[in-house]
């Protein structure tokens, strides 16, 4: 499936195609964006999965391009459905992989996703048996890897120059620590990765703060301020990492802000007058969570609890190594 960017004047500024690449995850296919202005640039090649490889190569062929046409690869973030093919594509083409410093750290071959999050899972109140199962879960996709020598490390703020325009790389964390969005200011087009999605509110994924790994990252705080950044950019259209183009970005920003406000209130209501663990909050918000969704549910719970704690509405204390949260004034 390919799309070109319609601009208000009917002419195209940066020409690109949306390539729908299948993933084995419940989120469905991932959007890979091929910007055909020189140097030809591929944003998020997709997962390292046979059907994805086939789809990507097939799409390039139908456009009359070989893999070799790709001169630059950009990753919005480290998650395997977006980044898995970057290494193979680099090997095939020599194209450098533009990636945020924090995402590159997660793409290191020896990076163990759950191990670095284990201290947070241990204090979450997750029953030991469930934790053991979670640790042993095997992803259907191989761990995505990008080697430092393949990468161009960015911090955000850099501009990718093309023959017909430019894309500014914006570091907008909240869903993932090293998340980048790509902003075509001339055309009012934002490539949002998983930061803004048409049908779902992205998970504020649990992880260590990149510059202070003992602490949880303030993912929800980052996410909410990122929404304000997007609101100020005021894009005409947002091309997301999954699903169709977002033609009403301000509405989606408002919807996501309202979603989190409602969830913050729901967490306060849940706490009531008692002290609860992050696991108890997750289980109340999302009954019947299984497998990796348990981790995502815990991410939601921690993100909202930590945010309320930062705001002074909730306090936390340890009991036998487990972290409990309660509303201020109810202890
Ligand atoms: Zn993601
Ligand atoms: Zn995704």
Coordinates of C-alpha atoms and ligand atoms in Angstrom, one line a residue:
X1 CA 0.0 0.0 0.0
X2 CA 1.5 3.3 -0.9
X3 CA 0.4 6.9 -0.4
X4 CA 1.9 10.2 -1.3
X5 CA 1.4 13.3 0.8
X6 CA -1.3 15.5 -0.5
X7 CA -0.4 19.1 0.3
X8 CA -3.0 21.9 0.5
X9 CA -1.8 23.5 -2.7
X10 CA -2.1 20.1 -4.5
X11 CA 1.6 19.9 -5.0
X12 CA 3.9 17.6 -3.1
X13 CA 6.8 19.0 -1.0
X14 CA 8.6 15.9 0.2
X15 CA 7.3 12.9 -1.7
X16 CA 6.9 9.7 0.2
X17 CA 5.1 6.4 0.3
X18 CA 3.5 4.6 3.2
X19 CA 4.4 0.9 3.1
X20 CA 2.3 -1.3 5.3
X21 CA 4.5 -4.0 6.8
X22 CA 3.0 -6.9 8.7
X23 CA 4.0 -7.7 12.3
X24 CA 3.1 -10.7 14.4
X25 CA 1.8 -8.4 17.2
X26 CA -1.8 -7.7 18.0
X27 CA -1.3 -4.0 17.0
X28 CA -1.3 -5.2 13.4
X29 CA 0.9 -3.9 10.6
X30 CA 3.5 -1.2 11.1
X31 CA 3.8 1.8 8.8
X32 CA 7.2 2.2 7.1
X33 CA 7.6 5.5 5.3
X34 CA 9.8 5.7 2.2
X35 CA 10.8 9.2 1.4
X36 CA 11.7 9.2 -2.3
X37 CA 13.4 12.6 -2.4
X38 CA 17.2 12.2 -2.5
X39 CA 18.8 10.8 -0.5
X40 CA 16.0 8.1 -0.4
X41 CA 15.2 7.5 3.3
X42 CA 13.3 4.7 5.0
X43 CA 11.6 5.5 8.3
X44 CA 11.0 2.4 10.5
X45 CA 11.7 -0.6 8.2
X46 CA 9.6 -2.9 10.3
X47 CA 10.1 -6.1 12.2
X48 CA 12.7 -8.9 11.5
X49 CA 10.0 -11.3 10.4
X50 CA 9.8 -13.2 7.1
X51 CA 6.5 -11.8 6.1
X52 CA 7.7 -8.3 6.8
X53 CA 10.9 -8.8 4.8
X54 CA 8.8 -10.0 1.9
X55 CA 6.3 -7.1 2.2
X56 CA 9.1 -4.5 2.3
X57 CA 11.0 -5.9 -0.6
X58 CA 7.8 -6.4 -2.6
X59 CA 6.7 -2.8 -2.0
X60 CA 10.1 -1.4 -3.0
X61 CA 10.0 -3.5 -6.2
X62 CA 6.5 -2.3 -7.1
X63 CA 7.8 1.3 -6.8
X64 CA 10.6 0.3 -9.3
X65 CA 13.2 0.6 -6.5
X66 CA 15.6 -2.1 -5.3
X67 CA 16.7 -2.3 -1.7
X68 CA 19.9 -0.6 -2.9
X69 CA 18.0 2.6 -3.4
X70 CA 17.7 3.1 0.3
X71 CA 20.4 5.6 1.3
X72 CA 19.3 6.4 4.8
X73 CA 17.4 4.6 7.6
X74 CA 15.6 6.4 10.4
X75 CA 14.2 4.7 13.5
X76 CA 11.5 6.5 15.5
X77 CA 12.2 4.2 18.4
X78 CA 13.7 0.9 19.5
X79 CA 10.6 -1.3 19.6
X80 CA 11.0 -4.5 17.5
X81 CA 8.0 -3.9 15.3
X82 CA 9.6 -0.7 14.0
X83 CA 13.3 -1.4 14.2
X84 CA 13.9 -5.1 13.7
X85 CA 14.9 -4.9 10.0
X86 CA 17.3 -1.9 10.4
X87 CA 20.4 -4.1 10.9
X88 CA 19.7 -6.4 7.9
X89 CA 18.8 -3.4 5.7
X90 CA 22.1 -1.7 6.8
X91 CA 24.0 -4.8 5.9
X92 CA 22.3 -5.0 2.5
X93 CA 22.7 -1.3 1.6
X94 CA 25.3 0.3 3.8
X95 CA 22.7 2.9 4.6
X96 CA 23.4 4.5 8.0
X97 CA 20.8 4.1 10.7
X98 CA 19.7 7.4 12.3
X99 CA 18.7 6.7 15.9
X100 CA 18.3 8.5 19.2
X101 CA 21.1 7.9 21.7
X102 CA 18.6 6.3 24.2
X103 CA 17.1 4.1 21.5
X104 CA 20.6 2.9 20.4
X105 CA 21.3 1.9 24.0
X106 CA 18.2 -0.4 23.9
X107 CA 19.3 -1.8 20.5
X108 CA 22.7 -2.9 21.9
X109 CA 23.1 -6.7 21.4
X110 CA 23.5 -7.4 25.1
X111 CA 20.6 -5.1 26.2
X112 CA 18.1 -7.2 28.2
X113 CA 14.8 -5.5 28.1
X114 CA 13.2 -7.1 31.1
X115 CA 16.4 -7.4 33.2
X116 CA 16.8 -3.6 33.3
X117 CA 13.2 -3.3 34.4
X118 CA 13.4 -6.1 36.9
X119 CA 13.9 -4.0 40.0
X120 CA 10.6 -2.1 39.2
X121 CA 8.8 -5.4 38.5
X122 CA 10.0 -6.8 41.8
X123 CA 8.7 -3.9 43.8
X124 CA 5.4 -3.7 41.9
X125 CA 3.6 -6.3 44.0
X126 CA 3.5 -8.8 41.1
X127 CA 3.1 -12.3 42.5
X128 CA 6.4 -14.2 42.3
X129 CA 4.9 -16.9 40.1
X130 CA 3.5 -14.4 37.6
X131 CA 6.9 -12.6 37.6
X132 CA 8.7 -15.8 36.9
X133 CA 6.4 -16.5 33.9
X134 CA 6.8 -13.0 32.6
X135 CA 10.6 -13.2 32.7
X136 CA 10.5 -16.5 30.8
X137 CA 8.2 -15.2 28.0
X138 CA 9.8 -15.5 24.6
X139 CA 9.1 -12.8 22.1
X140 CA 8.0 -14.1 18.7
X141 CA 10.5 -11.6 17.2
X142 CA 14.2 -11.7 17.7
X143 CA 15.7 -8.9 19.8
X144 CA 16.3 -5.9 17.5
X145 CA 19.9 -4.9 17.2
X146 CA 21.7 -1.9 15.8
X147 CA 25.5 -1.8 16.2
X148 CA 27.0 1.6 17.1
X149 CA 29.2 1.5 13.9
X150 CA 26.0 1.3 11.8
X151 CA 24.4 4.3 13.5
X152 CA 24.2 8.0 13.3
X153 CA 23.4 8.9 16.8
X154 CA 21.1 11.9 17.2
X155 CA 19.8 13.9 20.2
X156 CA 16.8 15.6 18.6
X157 CA 16.8 19.0 16.9
X158 CA 18.9 17.8 13.9
X159 CA 17.7 18.4 10.4
X160 CA 17.6 15.7 7.7
X161 CA 18.2 17.5 4.4
X162 CA 16.6 16.3 1.1
X163 CA 16.8 17.5 -2.4
X164 CA 13.2 18.8 -2.0
X165 CA 13.0 19.8 1.6
X166 CA 14.0 18.9 5.1
X167 CA 12.7 16.9 8.1
X168 CA 13.6 18.0 11.6
X169 CA 14.1 15.2 14.1
X170 CA 12.2 15.9 17.3
X171 CA 13.0 13.9 20.5
X172 CA 9.5 13.4 22.0
X173 CA 9.7 10.6 24.7
X174 CA 6.8 9.2 26.7
X175 CA 6.1 6.0 24.8
X176 CA 9.8 5.1 24.6
X177 CA 12.8 7.0 26.0
X178 CA 14.5 7.6 22.7
X179 CA 11.4 8.3 20.6
X180 CA 11.8 10.6 17.6
X181 CA 9.1 12.2 15.5
X182 CA 10.0 13.7 12.1
X183 CA 8.6 17.2 11.3
X184 CA 8.2 18.6 7.8
X185 CA 7.6 22.2 8.8
X186 CA 7.3 23.4 5.2
X187 CA 4.3 21.1 4.6
X188 CA 2.9 20.8 8.1
X189 CA 3.5 17.0 8.1
X190 CA 4.5 15.1 11.2
X191 CA 5.7 11.4 11.1
X192 CA 4.8 10.5 14.7
X193 CA 6.0 6.9 15.1
X194 CA 4.1 5.5 18.1
X195 CA 3.8 8.9 19.8
X196 CA 0.5 9.7 18.2
X197 CA -1.8 7.0 16.9
X198 CA -5.2 7.3 15.3
X199 CA -7.1 4.7 17.3
X200 CA -5.3 4.0 20.5
X201 CA -3.4 6.0 23.2
X202 CA 0.2 4.7 23.3
X203 CA 1.4 3.0 26.4
X204 CA 3.7 5.1 28.6
X205 CA 6.1 2.2 28.7
X206 CA 7.9 1.4 32.0
X207 CA 11.6 1.8 31.9
X208 CA 14.6 3.3 33.8
X209 CA 15.3 7.0 33.4
X210 CA 18.1 7.1 30.9
X211 CA 20.2 9.5 32.9
X212 CA 19.4 7.9 36.3
X213 CA 18.7 4.2 35.8
X214 CA 17.8 3.5 39.4
X215 CA 14.6 5.5 38.9
X216 CA 11.6 4.9 36.7
X217 CA 11.5 7.3 33.8
X218 CA 8.7 9.9 34.2
X219 CA 7.0 8.5 31.1
X220 CA 3.6 10.1 31.6
X221 CA 5.1 13.5 32.3
X222 CA 7.1 13.3 29.1
X223 CA 4.1 12.0 27.2
X224 CA 1.8 14.9 28.3
X225 CA 4.4 17.6 27.6
X226 CA 5.1 15.9 24.2
X227 CA 1.4 16.3 23.4
X228 CA 1.7 20.0 24.1
X229 CA 4.7 20.1 21.7
X230 CA 2.6 18.5 19.0
X231 CA -0.2 20.9 19.7
X232 CA 2.1 23.9 19.2
X233 CA 3.5 22.5 16.0
X234 CA -0.1 22.3 14.8
X235 CA 0.5 19.7 12.0
X236 CA -1.9 19.6 9.1
X237 CA -1.6 15.8 9.0
X238 CA 0.1 13.2 11.1
X239 CA 1.4 10.0 9.6
X240 CA 1.5 7.5 12.5
X241 CA 3.5 4.3 13.0
X242 CA 0.3 2.2 12.9
X243 CA -3.0 2.9 11.1
X244 CA -4.3 5.6 8.8
X245 CA -3.2 9.2 8.5
X246 CA -4.5 11.5 11.3
X247 CA -6.3 14.4 9.6
X248 CA -7.5 15.9 12.8
X249 CA -4.4 16.1 14.9
X250 CA -5.7 18.7 17.5
X251 CA -8.6 16.4 18.2
X252 CA -6.4 13.4 18.8
X253 CA -4.1 15.4 21.1
X254 CA -7.1 16.6 23.1
X255 CA -8.5 13.0 23.2
X256 CA -5.3 11.7 24.6
X257 CA -5.0 14.4 27.2
X258 CA -8.5 13.7 28.3
X259 CA -7.8 10.0 28.4
X260 CA -4.9 10.4 30.8
X261 CA -6.8 12.9 32.9
X262 CA -9.6 10.5 33.3
X263 CA -7.2 7.7 34.1
X264 CA -5.4 9.8 36.7
X265 CA -8.8 10.4 38.4
X266 CA -9.6 6.6 38.1
X267 CA -6.4 5.8 39.9
X268 CA -7.1 8.3 42.7
X269 CA -10.6 6.8 43.0
X270 CA -9.2 3.3 43.1
X271 CA -6.8 4.2 45.9
X272 CA -9.6 5.7 47.9
X273 CA -8.4 5.5 51.5
X274 CA -6.1 2.5 51.2
X275 CA -2.6 1.7 50.1
X276 CA -2.2 -0.3 46.9
X277 CA 0.7 -1.7 44.9
X278 CA 1.2 -0.9 41.2
X279 CA 0.1 -4.5 40.5
X280 CA -3.2 -4.1 42.4
X281 CA -3.9 -0.9 40.5
X282 CA -3.1 -2.5 37.2
X283 CA -5.3 -5.6 38.0
X284 CA -8.2 -3.3 38.9
X285 CA -7.8 -1.1 35.8
X286 CA -7.3 -4.1 33.4
X287 CA -8.7 -7.4 34.7
X288 CA -7.7 -10.5 32.8
X289 CA -4.3 -9.3 31.7
X290 CA -2.1 -12.1 30.3
X291 CA 1.5 -12.6 29.2
X292 CA 3.3 -9.5 28.0
X293 CA 0.1 -7.4 28.5
X294 CA 0.8 -7.7 32.3
X295 CA 3.9 -5.7 31.7
X296 CA 2.0 -3.1 29.7
X297 CA -0.7 -2.9 32.4
X298 CA 2.0 -2.4 35.0
X299 CA 3.5 0.3 32.8
X300 CA 0.1 2.2 32.8
X301 CA -0.3 1.8 36.6
X302 CA 3.2 3.0 37.4
X303 CA 3.1 5.9 34.9
X304 CA -0.1 7.3 36.5
X305 CA 0.9 6.6 40.1
X306 CA 4.4 8.1 39.6
X307 CA 2.8 11.2 37.9
X308 CA 0.4 11.6 40.9
X309 CA 3.3 11.2 43.3
X310 CA 5.3 13.9 41.4
X311 CA 2.3 16.2 41.8
X312 CA 2.1 15.6 45.5
X313 CA -1.3 13.9 45.4
X314 CA 0.0 10.4 46.2
X315 CA 2.8 9.2 48.4
X316 CA 4.7 5.9 48.4
X317 CA 6.3 3.7 50.9
X318 CA 8.0 0.3 51.0
X319 CA 6.8 -2.6 53.0
X320 CA 8.9 -5.8 52.8
X321 CA 10.5 -4.6 49.5
X322 CA 7.1 -3.9 47.9
X323 CA 6.2 -0.4 46.9
X324 CA 2.7 0.9 48.1
X325 CA 1.0 4.0 47.0
X326 CA -1.7 5.9 48.9
X327 CA -3.4 9.3 48.6
X328 CA -1.7 12.0 50.6
X329 CA -3.6 12.6 53.8
X330 CA -5.0 9.0 54.0
X331 CA -2.0 7.4 55.8
Ligands
LIG1 ZN1 6.3 1.4 20.2
LIG2 ZN1 4.6 0.3 17.3

